[in-house]
Short mmCIF file of C-alpha atoms and ligand atoms in Angstrom, two decimals:
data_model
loop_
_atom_site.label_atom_id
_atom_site.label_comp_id
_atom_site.label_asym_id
_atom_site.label_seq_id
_atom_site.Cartn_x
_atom_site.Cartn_y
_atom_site.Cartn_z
CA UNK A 1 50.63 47.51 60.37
CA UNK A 2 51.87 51.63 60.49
CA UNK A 3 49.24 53.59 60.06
CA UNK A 4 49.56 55.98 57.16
CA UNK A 5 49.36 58.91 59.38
CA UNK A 6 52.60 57.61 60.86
CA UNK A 7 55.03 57.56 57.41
CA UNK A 8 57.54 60.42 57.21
CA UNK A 9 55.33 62.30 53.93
CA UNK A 10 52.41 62.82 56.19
CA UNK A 11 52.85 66.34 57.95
CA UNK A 12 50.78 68.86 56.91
CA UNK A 13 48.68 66.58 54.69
CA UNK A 14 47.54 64.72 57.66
CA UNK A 15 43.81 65.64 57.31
CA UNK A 16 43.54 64.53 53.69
CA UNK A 17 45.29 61.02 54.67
CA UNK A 18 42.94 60.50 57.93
CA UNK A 19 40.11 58.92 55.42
CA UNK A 20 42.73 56.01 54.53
CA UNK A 21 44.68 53.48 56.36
CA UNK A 22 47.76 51.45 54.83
CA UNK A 23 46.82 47.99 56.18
CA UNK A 24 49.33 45.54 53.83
CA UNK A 25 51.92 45.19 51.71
CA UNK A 26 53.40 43.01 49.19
CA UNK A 27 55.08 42.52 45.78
CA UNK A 28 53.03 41.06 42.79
CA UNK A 29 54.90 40.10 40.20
CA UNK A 30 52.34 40.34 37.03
CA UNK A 31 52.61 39.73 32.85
CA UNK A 32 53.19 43.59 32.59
CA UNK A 33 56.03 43.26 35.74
CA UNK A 34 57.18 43.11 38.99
CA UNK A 35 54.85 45.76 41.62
CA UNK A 36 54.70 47.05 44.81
CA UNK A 37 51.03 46.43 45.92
CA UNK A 38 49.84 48.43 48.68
CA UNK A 39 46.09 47.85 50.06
CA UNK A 40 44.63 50.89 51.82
CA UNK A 41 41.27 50.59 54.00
CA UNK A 42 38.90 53.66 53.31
CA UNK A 43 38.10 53.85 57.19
CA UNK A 44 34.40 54.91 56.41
CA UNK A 45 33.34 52.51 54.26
CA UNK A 46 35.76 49.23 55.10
CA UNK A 47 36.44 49.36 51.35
CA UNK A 48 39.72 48.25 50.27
CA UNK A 49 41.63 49.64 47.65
CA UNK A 50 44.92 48.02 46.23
CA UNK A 51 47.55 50.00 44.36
CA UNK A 52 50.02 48.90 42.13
CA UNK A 53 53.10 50.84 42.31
CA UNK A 54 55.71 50.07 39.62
CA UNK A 55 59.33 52.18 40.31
CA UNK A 56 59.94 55.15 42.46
CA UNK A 57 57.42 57.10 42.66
CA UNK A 58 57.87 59.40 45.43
CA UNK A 59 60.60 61.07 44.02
CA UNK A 60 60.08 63.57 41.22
CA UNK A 61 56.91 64.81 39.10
CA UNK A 62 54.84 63.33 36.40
CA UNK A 63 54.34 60.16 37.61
CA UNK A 64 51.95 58.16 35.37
CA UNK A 65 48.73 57.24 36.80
CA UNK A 66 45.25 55.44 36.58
CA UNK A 67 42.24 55.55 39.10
CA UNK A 68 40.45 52.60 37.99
CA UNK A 69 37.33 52.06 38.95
CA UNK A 70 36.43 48.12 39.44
CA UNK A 71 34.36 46.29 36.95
CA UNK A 72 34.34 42.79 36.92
CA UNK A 73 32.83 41.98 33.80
CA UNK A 74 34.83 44.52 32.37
CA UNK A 75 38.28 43.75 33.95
CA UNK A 76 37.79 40.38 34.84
CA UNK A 77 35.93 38.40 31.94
CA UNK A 78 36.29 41.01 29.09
CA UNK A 79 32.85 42.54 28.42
CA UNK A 80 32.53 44.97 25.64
CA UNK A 81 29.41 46.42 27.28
CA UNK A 82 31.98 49.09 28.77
CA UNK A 83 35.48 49.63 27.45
CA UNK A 84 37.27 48.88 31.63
CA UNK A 85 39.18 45.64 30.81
CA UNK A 86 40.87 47.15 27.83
CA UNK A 87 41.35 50.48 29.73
CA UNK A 88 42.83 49.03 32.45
CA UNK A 89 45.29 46.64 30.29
CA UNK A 90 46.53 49.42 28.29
CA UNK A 91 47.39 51.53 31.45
CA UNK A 92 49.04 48.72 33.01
CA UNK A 93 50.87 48.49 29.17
CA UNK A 94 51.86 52.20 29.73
CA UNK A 95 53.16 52.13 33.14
CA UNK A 96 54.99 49.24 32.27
CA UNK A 97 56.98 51.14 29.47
CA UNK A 98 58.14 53.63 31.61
CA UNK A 99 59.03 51.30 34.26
CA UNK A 100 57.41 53.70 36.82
CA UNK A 101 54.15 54.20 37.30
CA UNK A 102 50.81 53.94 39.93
CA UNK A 103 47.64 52.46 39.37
CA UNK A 104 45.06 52.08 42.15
CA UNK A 105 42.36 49.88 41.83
CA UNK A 106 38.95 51.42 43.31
CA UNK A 107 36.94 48.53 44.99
CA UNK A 108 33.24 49.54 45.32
CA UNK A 109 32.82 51.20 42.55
CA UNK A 110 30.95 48.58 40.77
CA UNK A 111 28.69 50.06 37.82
CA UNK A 112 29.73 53.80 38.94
CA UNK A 113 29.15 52.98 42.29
CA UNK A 114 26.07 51.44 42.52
CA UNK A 115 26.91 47.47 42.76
CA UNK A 116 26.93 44.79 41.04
CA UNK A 117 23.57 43.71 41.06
CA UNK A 118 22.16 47.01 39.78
CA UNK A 119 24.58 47.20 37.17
CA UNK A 120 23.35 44.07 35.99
CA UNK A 121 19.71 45.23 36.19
CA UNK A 122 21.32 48.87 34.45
CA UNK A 123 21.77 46.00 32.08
CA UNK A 124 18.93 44.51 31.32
CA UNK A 125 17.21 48.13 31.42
CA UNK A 126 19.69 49.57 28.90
CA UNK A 127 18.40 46.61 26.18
CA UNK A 128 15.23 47.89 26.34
CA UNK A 129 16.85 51.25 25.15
CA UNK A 130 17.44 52.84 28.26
CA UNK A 131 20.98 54.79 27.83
CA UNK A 132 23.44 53.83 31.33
CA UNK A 133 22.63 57.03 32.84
CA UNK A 134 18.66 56.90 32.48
CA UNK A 135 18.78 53.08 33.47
CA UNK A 136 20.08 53.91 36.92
CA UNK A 137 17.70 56.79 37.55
CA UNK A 138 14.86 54.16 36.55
CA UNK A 139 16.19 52.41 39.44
CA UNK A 140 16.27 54.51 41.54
CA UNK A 141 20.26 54.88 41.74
CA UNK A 142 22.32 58.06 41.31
CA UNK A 143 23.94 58.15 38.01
CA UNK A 144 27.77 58.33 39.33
CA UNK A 145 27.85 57.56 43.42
CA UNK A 146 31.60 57.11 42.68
CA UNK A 147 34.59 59.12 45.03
CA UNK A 148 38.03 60.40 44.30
CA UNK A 149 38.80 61.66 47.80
CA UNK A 150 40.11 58.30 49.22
CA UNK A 151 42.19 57.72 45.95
CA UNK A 152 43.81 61.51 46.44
CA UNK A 153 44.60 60.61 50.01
CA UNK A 154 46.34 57.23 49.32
CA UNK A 155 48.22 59.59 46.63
CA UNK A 156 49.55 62.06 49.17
CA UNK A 157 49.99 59.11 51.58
CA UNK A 158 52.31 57.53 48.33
CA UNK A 159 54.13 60.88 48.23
CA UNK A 160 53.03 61.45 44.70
CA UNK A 161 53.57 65.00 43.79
CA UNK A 162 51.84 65.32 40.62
CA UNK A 163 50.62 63.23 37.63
CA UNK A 164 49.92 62.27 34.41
CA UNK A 165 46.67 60.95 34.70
CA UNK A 166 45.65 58.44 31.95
CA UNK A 167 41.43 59.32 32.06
CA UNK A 168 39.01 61.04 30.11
CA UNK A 169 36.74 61.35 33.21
CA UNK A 170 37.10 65.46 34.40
CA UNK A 171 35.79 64.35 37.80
CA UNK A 172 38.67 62.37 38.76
CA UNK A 173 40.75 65.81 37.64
CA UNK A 174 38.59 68.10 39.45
CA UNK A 175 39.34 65.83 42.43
CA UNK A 176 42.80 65.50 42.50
CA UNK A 177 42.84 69.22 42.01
CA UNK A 178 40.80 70.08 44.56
CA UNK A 179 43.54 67.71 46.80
CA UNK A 180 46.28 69.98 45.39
CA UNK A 181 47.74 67.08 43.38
CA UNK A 182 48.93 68.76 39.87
CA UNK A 183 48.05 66.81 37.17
CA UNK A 184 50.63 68.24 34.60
CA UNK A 185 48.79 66.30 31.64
CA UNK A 186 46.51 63.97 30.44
CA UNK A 187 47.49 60.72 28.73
CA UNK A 188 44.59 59.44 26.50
CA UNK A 189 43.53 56.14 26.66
CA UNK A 190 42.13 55.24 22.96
CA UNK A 191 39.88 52.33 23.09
CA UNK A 192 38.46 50.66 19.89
CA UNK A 193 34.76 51.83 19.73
CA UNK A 194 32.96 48.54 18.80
CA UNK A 195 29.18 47.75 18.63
CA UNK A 196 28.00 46.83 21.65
CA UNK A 197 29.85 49.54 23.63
CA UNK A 198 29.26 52.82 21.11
CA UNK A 199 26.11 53.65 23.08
CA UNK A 200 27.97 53.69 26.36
CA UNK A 201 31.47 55.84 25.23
CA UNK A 202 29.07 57.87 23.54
CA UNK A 203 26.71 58.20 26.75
CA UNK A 204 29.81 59.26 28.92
CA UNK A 205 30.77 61.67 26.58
CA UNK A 206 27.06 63.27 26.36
CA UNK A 207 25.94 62.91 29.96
CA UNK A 208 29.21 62.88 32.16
CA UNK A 209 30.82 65.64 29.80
CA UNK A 210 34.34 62.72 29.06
CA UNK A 211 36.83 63.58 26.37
CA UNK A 212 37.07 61.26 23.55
CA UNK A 213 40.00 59.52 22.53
CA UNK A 214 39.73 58.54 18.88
CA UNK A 215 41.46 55.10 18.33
CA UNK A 216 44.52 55.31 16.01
ZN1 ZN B 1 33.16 48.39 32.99
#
């Protein structure tokens, strides 16, 4: 497989795009369409990170765009202890509608980046009335170990020029701007606020300083 470093948009952002490696590619046709999955190896950590890339989106500005953080209980099975499966289904809703569109899927960030285990035990912590932040300190664990530098590079690999980023996280902003990818605005993702989760949006919004998008 080409490396990244080899395609014809890598020239002077060959430093960013040394940190990732293209190593397959395929199309998945899905319920929201058809998409160009890309995986990309983060050479220092062996974790692999697929993209879905629906249209062109090399050419041109604003393209729409999630960095999704992977949460299996979230994503896969539907938990409303965090608001990720319903996150992610509306951005893949979005992109969809515009027929064009990117959304990478960060493996290893489990729980904010510390695993699954510990966000199990963040779990059981949290129902003894620790918030999600103070859980993983009790632990031991960092309260974010999560990184946006691999997800800029496999942007500049992509040829993305700037984005619409659908997040109310300002870290994954502050990272793509400190990458020199423009994000030109910022598409809200409004999740119902339910019971078991009100703690947690409310949490993120208190302790990680995340804008909150009021459900219409
Ligand atoms: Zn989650």
């Amino acid at each position: 497989m080409k490396n990244v470093s080899d395609s014809p948009a890598a020239t002077a952002e060959a430093a960013h795009e040394e940190c990732v490696e293209l190593v397959a590619k395929a199309t998945i046709p899905t319920r929201y369409g058809v998409f160009e999955s890309h995986v990309y190896r983060v050479k220092s950590t062996g974790a692999e990170h697929l993209t879905l890339v629906m249209g062109d989106v090399a050419h041109g500005e604003s393209v729409l765009c999630r960095l999704h953080s992977e949460c299996v209980t979230g994503d896969v099975f539907g938990s409303y202890r965090c608001d990720c499966g319903e996150q992610l289904d509306l951005a893949m809703r979005y992109i969809a509608a515009e027929n064009r569109g990117i959304l990478l899927y960060l493996r290893g960030h489990e729980g904010r980046g510390i695993g699954l285990a510990n966000k199990i035990r963040a779990y059981a912590l949290q129902e003894q009335g620790y918030d999600t932040v103070d859980a993983n300190l009790h632990l031991g664990l960092p309260d974010d170990a999560r990184e946006y530098d691999s997800a800029a590079a496999i942007l500049r690999a992509l040829d993305v020029r700037s984005v619409r980023l659908m997040s109310n996280n300002p870290s994954k902003f502050d990272t793509l701007l400190k990458h020199d990818i423009p994000v030109c605005e910022r598409v809200a993702l409004a999740i119902p606020v339910r019971e078991e989760n009100e703690r947690y949006i409310k949490t993120k919004q208190v302790r990680f300083g995340h804008y909150f998008d009021e459900n219409e």
